[in-house]
Short mmCIF file of C-alpha atoms and ligand atoms in Angstrom, two decimals:
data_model
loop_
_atom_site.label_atom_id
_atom_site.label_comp_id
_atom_site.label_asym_id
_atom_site.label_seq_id
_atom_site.Cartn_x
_atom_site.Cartn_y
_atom_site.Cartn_z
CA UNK A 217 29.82 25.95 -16.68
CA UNK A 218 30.47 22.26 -15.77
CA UNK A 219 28.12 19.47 -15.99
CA UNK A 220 25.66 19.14 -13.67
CA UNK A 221 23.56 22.22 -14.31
CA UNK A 222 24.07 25.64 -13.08
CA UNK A 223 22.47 24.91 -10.23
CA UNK A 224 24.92 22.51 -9.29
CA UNK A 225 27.53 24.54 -10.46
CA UNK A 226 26.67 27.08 -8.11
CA UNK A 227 26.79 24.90 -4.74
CA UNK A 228 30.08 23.13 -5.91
CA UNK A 229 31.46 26.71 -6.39
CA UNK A 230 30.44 27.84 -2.65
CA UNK A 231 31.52 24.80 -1.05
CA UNK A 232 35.11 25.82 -3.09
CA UNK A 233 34.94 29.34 -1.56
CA UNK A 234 33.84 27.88 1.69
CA UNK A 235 37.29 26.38 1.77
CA UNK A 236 38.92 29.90 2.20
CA UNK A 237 39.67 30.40 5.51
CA UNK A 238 41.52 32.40 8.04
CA UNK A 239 41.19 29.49 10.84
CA UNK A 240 41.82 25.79 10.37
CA UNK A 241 38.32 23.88 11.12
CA UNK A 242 35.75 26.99 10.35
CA UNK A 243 34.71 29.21 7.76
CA UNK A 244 36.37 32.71 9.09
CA UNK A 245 36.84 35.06 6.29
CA UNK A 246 37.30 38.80 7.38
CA UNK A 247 38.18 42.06 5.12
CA UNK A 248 41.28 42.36 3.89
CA UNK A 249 42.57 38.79 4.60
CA UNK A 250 44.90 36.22 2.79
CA UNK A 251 41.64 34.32 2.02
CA UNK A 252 40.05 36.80 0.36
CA UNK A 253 42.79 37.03 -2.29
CA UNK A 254 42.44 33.72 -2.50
CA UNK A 255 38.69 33.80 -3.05
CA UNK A 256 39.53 36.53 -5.65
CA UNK A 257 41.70 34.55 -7.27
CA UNK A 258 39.28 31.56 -7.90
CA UNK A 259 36.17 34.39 -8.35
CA UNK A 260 38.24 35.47 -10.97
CA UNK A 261 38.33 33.17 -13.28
CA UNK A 262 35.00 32.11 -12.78
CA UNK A 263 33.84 35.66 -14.02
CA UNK A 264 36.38 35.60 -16.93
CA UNK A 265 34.68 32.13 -17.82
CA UNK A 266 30.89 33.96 -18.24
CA UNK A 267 32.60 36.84 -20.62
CA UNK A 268 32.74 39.36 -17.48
CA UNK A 269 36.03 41.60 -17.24
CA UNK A 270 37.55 41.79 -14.05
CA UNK A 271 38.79 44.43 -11.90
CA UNK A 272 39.42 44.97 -8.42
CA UNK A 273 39.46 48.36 -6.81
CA UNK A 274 41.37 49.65 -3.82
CA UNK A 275 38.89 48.84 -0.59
CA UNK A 276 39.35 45.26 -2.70
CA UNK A 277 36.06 44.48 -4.47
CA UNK A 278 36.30 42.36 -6.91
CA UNK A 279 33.83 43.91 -10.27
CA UNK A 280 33.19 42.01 -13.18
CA UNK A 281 31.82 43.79 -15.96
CA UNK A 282 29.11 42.30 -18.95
CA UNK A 283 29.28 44.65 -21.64
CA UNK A 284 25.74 46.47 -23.82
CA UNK A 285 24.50 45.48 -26.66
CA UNK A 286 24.40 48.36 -28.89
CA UNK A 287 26.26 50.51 -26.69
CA UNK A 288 23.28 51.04 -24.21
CA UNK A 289 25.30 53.04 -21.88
CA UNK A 290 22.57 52.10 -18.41
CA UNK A 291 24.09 49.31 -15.97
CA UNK A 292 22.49 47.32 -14.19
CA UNK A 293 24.62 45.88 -10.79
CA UNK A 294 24.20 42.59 -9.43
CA UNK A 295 26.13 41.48 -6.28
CA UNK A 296 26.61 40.23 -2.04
CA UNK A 297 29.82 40.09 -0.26
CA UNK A 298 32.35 37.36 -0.06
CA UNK A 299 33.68 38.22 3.53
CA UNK A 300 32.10 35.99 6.35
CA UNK A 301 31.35 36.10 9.93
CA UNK A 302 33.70 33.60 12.13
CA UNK A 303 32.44 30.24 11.90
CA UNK A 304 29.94 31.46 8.93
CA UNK A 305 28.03 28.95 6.83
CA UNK A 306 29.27 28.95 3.19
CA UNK A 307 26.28 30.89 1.42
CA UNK A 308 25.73 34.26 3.29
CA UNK A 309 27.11 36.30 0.62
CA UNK A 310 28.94 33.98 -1.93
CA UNK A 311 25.88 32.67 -2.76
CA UNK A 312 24.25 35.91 -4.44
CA UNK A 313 27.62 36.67 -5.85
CA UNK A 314 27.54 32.98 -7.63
CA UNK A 315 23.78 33.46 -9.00
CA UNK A 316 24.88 36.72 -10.61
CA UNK A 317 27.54 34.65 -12.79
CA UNK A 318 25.47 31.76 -13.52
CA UNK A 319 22.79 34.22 -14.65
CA UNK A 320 25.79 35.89 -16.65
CA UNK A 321 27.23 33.12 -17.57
CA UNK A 322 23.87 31.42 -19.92
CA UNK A 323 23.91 35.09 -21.51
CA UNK A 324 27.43 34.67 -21.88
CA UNK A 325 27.04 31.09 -23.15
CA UNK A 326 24.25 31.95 -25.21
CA UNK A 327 25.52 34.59 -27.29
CA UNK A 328 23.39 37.52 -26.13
CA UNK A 329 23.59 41.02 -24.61
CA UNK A 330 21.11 43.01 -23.14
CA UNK A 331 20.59 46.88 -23.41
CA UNK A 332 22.29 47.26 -20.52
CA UNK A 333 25.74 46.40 -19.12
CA UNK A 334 26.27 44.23 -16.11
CA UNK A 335 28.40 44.61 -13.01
CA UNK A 336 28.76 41.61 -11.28
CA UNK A 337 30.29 42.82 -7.86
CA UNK A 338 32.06 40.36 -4.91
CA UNK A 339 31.89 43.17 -1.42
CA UNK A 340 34.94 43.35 0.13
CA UNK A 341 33.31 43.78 4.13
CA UNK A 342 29.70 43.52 4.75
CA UNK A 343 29.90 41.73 8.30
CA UNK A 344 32.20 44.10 9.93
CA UNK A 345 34.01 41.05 11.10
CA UNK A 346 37.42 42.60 11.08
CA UNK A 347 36.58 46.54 11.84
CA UNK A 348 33.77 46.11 13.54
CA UNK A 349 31.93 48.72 10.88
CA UNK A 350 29.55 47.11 8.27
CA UNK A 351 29.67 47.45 5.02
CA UNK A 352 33.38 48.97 4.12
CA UNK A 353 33.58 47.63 0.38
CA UNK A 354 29.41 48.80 -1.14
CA UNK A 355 30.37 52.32 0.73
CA UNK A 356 33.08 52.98 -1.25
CA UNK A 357 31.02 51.64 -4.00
CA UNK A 358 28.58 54.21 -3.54
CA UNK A 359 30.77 57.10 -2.16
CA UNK A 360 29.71 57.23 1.11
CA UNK A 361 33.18 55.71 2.80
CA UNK A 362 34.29 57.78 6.17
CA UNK A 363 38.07 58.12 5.12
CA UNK A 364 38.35 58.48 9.39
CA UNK A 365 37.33 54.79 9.41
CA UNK A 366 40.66 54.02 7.54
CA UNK A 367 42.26 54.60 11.33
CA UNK A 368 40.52 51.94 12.96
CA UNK A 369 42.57 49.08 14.33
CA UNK A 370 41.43 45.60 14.16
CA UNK A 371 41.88 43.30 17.20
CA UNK A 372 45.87 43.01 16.20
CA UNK A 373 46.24 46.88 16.10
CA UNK A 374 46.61 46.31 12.24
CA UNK A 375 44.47 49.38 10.78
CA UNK A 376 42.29 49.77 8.02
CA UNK A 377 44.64 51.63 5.65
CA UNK A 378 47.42 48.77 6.37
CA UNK A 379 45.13 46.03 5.60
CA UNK A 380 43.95 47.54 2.47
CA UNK A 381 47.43 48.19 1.54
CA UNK A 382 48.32 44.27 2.31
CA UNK A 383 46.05 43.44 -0.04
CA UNK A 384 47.00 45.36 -2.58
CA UNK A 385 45.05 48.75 -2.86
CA UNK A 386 45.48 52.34 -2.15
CA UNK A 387 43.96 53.83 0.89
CA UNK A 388 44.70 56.92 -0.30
CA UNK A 389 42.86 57.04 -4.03
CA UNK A 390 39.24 54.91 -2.43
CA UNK A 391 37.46 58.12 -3.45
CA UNK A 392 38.27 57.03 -7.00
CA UNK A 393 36.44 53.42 -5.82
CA UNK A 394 33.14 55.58 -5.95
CA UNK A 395 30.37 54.60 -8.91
CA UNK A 396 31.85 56.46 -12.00
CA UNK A 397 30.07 54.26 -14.75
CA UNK A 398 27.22 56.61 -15.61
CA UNK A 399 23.71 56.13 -15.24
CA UNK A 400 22.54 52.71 -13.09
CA UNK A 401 19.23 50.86 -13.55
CA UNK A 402 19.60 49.72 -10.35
CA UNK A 403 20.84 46.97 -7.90
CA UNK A 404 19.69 43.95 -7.04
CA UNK A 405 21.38 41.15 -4.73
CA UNK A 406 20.37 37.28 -4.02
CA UNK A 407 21.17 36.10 -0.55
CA UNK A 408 20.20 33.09 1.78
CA UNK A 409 17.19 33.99 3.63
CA UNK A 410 18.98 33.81 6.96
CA UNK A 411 15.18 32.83 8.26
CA UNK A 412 12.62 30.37 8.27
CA UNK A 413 9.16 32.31 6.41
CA UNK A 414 10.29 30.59 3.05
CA UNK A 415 10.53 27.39 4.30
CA UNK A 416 7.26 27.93 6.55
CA UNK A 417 5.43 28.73 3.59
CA UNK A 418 6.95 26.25 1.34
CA UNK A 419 8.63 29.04 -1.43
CA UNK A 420 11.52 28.39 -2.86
CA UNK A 421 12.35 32.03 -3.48
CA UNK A 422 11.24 35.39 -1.90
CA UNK A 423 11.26 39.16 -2.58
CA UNK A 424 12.48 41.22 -0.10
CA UNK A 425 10.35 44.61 1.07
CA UNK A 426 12.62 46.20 3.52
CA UNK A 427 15.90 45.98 5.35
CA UNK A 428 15.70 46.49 8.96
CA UNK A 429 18.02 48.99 10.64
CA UNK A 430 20.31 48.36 13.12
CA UNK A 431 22.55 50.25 15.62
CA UNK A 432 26.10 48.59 16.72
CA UNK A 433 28.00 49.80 19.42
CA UNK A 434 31.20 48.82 21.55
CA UNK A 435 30.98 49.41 25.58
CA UNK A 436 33.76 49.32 28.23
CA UNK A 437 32.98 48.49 31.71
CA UNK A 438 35.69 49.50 34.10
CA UNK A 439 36.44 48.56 37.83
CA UNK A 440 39.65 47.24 39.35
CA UNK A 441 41.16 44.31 38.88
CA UNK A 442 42.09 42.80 42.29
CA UNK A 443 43.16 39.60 43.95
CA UNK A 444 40.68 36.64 43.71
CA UNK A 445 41.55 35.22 47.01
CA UNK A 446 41.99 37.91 48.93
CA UNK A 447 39.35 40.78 47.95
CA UNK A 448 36.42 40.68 49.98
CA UNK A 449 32.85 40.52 47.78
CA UNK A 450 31.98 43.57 49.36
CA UNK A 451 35.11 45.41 48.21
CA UNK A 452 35.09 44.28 44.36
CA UNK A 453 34.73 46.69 41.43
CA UNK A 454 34.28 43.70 38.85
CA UNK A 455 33.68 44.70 35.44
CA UNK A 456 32.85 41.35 34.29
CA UNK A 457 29.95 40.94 37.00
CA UNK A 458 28.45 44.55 35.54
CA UNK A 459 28.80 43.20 32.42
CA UNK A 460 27.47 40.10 32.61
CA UNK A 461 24.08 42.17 34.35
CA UNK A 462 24.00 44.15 31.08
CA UNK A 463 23.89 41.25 28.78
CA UNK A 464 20.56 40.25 31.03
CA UNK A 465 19.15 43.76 30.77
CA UNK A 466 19.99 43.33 27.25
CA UNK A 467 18.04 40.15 26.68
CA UNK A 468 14.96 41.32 28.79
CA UNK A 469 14.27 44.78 26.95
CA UNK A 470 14.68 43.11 23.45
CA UNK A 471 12.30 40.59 24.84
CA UNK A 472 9.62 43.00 26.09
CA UNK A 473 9.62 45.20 22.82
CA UNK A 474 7.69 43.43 20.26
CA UNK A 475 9.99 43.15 17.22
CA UNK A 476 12.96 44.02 18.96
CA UNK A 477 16.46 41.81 18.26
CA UNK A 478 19.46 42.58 20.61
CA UNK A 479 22.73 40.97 21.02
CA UNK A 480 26.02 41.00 22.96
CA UNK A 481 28.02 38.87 20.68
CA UNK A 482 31.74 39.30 21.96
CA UNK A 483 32.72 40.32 25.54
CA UNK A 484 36.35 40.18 26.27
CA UNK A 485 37.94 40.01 30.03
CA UNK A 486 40.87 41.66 30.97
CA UNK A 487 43.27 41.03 32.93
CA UNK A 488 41.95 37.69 31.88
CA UNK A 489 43.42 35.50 34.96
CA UNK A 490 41.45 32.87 37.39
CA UNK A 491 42.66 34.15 40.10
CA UNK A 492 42.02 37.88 39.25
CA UNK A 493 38.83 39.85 39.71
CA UNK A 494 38.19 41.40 35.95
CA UNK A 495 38.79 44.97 35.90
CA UNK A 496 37.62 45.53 32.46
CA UNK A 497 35.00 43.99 30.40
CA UNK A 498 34.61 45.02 26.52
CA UNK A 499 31.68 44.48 24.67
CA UNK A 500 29.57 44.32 21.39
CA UNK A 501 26.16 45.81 21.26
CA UNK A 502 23.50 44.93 18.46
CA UNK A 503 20.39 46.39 18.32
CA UNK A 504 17.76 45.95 15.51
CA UNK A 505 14.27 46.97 14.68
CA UNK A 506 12.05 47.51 11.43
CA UNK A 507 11.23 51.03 12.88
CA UNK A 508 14.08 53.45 13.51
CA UNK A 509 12.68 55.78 16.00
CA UNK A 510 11.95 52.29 18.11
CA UNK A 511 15.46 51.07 17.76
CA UNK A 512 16.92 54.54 18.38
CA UNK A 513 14.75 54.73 21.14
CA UNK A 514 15.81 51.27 23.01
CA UNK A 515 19.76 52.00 22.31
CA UNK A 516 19.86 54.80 24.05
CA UNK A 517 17.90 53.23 27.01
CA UNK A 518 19.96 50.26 26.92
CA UNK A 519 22.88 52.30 27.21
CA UNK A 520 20.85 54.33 29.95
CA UNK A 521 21.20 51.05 31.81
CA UNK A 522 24.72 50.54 31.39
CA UNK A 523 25.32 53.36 33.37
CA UNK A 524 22.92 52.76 35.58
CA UNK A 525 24.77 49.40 36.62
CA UNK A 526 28.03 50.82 36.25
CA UNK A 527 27.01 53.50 38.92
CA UNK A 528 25.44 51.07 41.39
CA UNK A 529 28.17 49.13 41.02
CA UNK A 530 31.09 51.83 41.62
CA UNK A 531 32.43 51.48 38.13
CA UNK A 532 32.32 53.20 35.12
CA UNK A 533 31.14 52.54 31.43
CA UNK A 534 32.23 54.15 28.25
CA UNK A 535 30.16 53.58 25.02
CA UNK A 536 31.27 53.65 21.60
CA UNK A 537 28.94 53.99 17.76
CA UNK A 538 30.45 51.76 16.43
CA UNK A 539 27.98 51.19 13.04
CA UNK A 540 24.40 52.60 12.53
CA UNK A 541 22.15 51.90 9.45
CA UNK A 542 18.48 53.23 8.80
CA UNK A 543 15.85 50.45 7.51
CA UNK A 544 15.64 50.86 4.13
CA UNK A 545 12.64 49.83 2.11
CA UNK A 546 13.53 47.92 -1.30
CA UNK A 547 12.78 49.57 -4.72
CA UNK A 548 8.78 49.10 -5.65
CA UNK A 549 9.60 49.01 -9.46
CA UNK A 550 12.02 46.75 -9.01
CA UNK A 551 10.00 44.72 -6.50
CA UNK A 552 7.51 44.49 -9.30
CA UNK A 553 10.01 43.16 -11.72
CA UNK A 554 10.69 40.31 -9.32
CA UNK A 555 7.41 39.61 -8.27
CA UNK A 556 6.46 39.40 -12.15
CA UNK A 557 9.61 37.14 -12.82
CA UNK A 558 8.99 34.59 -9.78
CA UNK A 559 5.04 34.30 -11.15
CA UNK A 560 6.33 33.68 -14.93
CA UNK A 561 8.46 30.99 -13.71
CA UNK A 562 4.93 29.31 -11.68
CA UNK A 563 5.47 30.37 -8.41
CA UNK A 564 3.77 32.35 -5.60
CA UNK A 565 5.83 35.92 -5.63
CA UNK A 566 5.69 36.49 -1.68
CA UNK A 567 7.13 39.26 0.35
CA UNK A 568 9.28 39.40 3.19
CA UNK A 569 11.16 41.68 5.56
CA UNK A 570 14.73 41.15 6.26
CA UNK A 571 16.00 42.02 9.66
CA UNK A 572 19.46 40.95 8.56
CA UNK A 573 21.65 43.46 7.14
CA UNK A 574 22.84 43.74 3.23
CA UNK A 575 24.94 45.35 1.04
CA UNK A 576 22.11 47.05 -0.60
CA UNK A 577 21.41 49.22 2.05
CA UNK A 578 24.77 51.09 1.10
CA UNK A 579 23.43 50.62 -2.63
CA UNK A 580 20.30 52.33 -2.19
CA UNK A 581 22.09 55.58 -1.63
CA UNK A 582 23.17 55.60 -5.28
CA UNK A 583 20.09 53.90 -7.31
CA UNK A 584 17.29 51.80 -6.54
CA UNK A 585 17.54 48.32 -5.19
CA UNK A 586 16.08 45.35 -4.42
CA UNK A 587 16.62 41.79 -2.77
CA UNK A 588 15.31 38.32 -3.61
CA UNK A 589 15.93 35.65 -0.88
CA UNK A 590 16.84 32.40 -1.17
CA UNK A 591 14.69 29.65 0.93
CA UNK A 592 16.79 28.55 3.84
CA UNK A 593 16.99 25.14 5.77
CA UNK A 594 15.29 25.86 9.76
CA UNK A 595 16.22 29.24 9.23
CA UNK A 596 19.75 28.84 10.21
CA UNK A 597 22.67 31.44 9.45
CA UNK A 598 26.01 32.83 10.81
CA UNK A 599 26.89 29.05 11.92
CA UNK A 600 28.21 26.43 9.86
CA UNK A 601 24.70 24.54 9.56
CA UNK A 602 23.62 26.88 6.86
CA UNK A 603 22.32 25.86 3.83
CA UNK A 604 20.35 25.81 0.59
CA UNK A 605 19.04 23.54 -1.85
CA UNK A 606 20.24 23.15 -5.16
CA UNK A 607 16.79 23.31 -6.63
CA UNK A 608 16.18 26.71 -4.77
CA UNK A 609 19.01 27.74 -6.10
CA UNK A 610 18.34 26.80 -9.67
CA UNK A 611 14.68 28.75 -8.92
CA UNK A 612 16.96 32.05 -7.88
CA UNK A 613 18.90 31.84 -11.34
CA UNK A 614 16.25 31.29 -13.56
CA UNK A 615 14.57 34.51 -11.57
CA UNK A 616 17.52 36.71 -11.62
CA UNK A 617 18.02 35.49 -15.44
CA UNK A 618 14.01 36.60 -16.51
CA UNK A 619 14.48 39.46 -14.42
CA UNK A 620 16.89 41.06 -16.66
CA UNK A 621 15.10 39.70 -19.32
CA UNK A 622 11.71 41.76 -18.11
CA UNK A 623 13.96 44.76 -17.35
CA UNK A 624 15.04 44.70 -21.02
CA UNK A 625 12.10 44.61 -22.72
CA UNK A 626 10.80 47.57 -20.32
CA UNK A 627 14.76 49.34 -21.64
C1 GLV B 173 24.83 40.69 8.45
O1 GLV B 173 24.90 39.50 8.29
C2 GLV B 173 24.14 41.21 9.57
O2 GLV B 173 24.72 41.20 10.66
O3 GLV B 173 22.96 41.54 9.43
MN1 MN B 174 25.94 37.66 7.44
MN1 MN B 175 25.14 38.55 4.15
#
């Protein structure tokens, strides 16, 4: 590591990767892109640096791998994703990815092994920027990739199996991307807090209890497009109009159901002309709540009410599952492992839920999991404004560092 701590090592290394970019001006880093191999590149010999060997496989993770002592054949993984949203702040994702190195890196530095290996693992997609499905790299991690997914286009009509080919892997062999390293102690991943309970209750560092669930969909309103000047108001089958009503409906149910988060987050207008009535509208839907049957619940009545307006309105409206994800509650042993590493280093070990979504969802399929969030300045994420403190950060090594150190002595 350079001078300057690992702390400081860590923020100078984000800012780096926040440099990799798809669009000139803003962080925009989907799947599959010519940034990414250029954030694998510099990843890469960062890992080499803390002793890790490197591999990437074919959805294009990048894995680096902390040998045993002893030949303990157990592994513990360690990881986030290094794809962003468009116009993302620099630490959702890299950041956890960077903490697992540095964490690496003093064992690394310091001569030691553990009785356990360590996979340090970059996700190739966990925003479902590109494909609009989350999480494409930790389900092929943990065998649970829909090979039909490898069809979908992205907004260029490029499709999953061509991008993943672009970059380098085989569409064709991800079933051989699926965990094959033997027995896992579990995985556990750092990541921004993406709210504002840390920095409400003063905590540098917090351990996650659950990961909400959340429901994403794509809908197509469909009227006739028509002339601006001369279509009477009375006459118009405007998409955009229906949709706009939906995005209202939208915000109103999420606001009457108590812990209920719903947003339309991309709409696009076609023809697309000032002077022509929209005859299609196509839009996101996310939908989010701690309690499944809730959220299941108020999809299908928001969608209920998409056809409700499309019929008033003399159109019609297609919807689309696009991504779904049950809330998934965090590992309790490894919860405890946390909370007794945050109180050996002097501080208050609280809990928190996350209603954002993580890799580790996907990971709790194959072995238990757990999350410990970062503190995060006014709760601001998925915008450029994001960011952490170095000294929070140096809090969420030494954790992740006595973790391992607890979870080896237990080993
Ligand atoms: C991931 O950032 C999500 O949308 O929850
Ligand atoms: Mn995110
Ligand atoms: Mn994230």
């Amino acid at each position: 590591m350079t001078a300057g701590g690992d702390a400081a090592t860590v923020m100078r290394r984000c800012d780096v990767l926040g440099a990799f970019s798809e669009e000139p001006g803003r962080l925009t880093r989907p799947f599959a892109s010519r940034a990414m191999l250029q954030v694998h590149e510099q990843v890469t010999l960062w890992m080499r640096d803390a002793g890790l060997a490197v591999r990437k496989d074919n959805v294009g993770n990048l894995l680096g791998r902390y040998e045993s002592a002893g030949g303990g054949s157990s592994t513990l993984i360690l990881g986030s994703h290094l794809d962003s949203v468009r116009g993302a702040g620099r630490y959702d994702g890299p950041l956890g990815v960077m903490v697992a190195i540095a964490a690496v890196q003093r064992l690394h530095d310091s001569g030691s092994r553990l009785p356990f290996a360590i996979e340090v693992v970059g996700f190739a997609d966990e925003e479902g920027l590109r494909y609009g499905t989350t999480y494409i790299g930790s389900k092929a991690l943990a065998g649970a990739f829909d090979v039909a997914d490898l069809e979908r286009a992205d907004a260029q009509g490029v499709t999953m199996a061509q991008a993943i080919r672009d970059t380098g892997g085989d569409p064709g062999r991800l079933a051989e991307d699926r965990w094959q390293g033997g027995n896992l102690l579990g995985y556990v991943e750092v990541h921004i807090e993406q709210g504002a309970v840390l920095e409400a209750r003063d905590l540098p560092v917090g351990i996650v209890s659950a990961i909400a669930g959340q429901s994403r969909y794509r809908l197509t309103f469909t009227g006739d497009a028509a002339h601006a000047g001369t279509t009477p108001m009375d006459r118009r089958k405007d998409a955009l109009v229906a949709a706009a009503e939906f995005v209202m409906v939208v915000e109103a149910e999420a606001r009457e159901t108590d812990g209920l988060v719903a947003t339309v987050g991309q709409l696009a207008v076609s023809p697309g002309a000032t002077n022509v009535v929209p005859g299609q509208a196509v839009l996101s839907l996310d939908v989010r709540h701690a309690d499944d049957k809730v959220r299941v619940e108020r999809s299908d009545r928001l969608l209920h009410r998409a056809r409700d307006i499309a019929t008033r309105r003399g159109l019609s409206v297609e919807s689309e599952p696009v991504a779904e994800n049950r809330s998934v509650p965090c590992s309790p042993r490894l919860m405890s492992v946390l909370t007794q590493a945050v109180q050996e280093l002097g501080h208050p070990a609280v809990t928190l839920g996350s209603g954002a979504g993580h890799d580790a969802v996907v990971m709790a399929g194959i072995t238990e999991m757990a999350m410990l969030f970062v503190r995060c300045k006014g709760g601001i994420s998925h915008n450029p404004a994001e960011s952490v403190a170095e000294e929070d950060v140096a809090v969420a090594i030494d954790t992740l560092s006595k973790f391992m150190e607890l979870l080896a002595a237990k080993s």
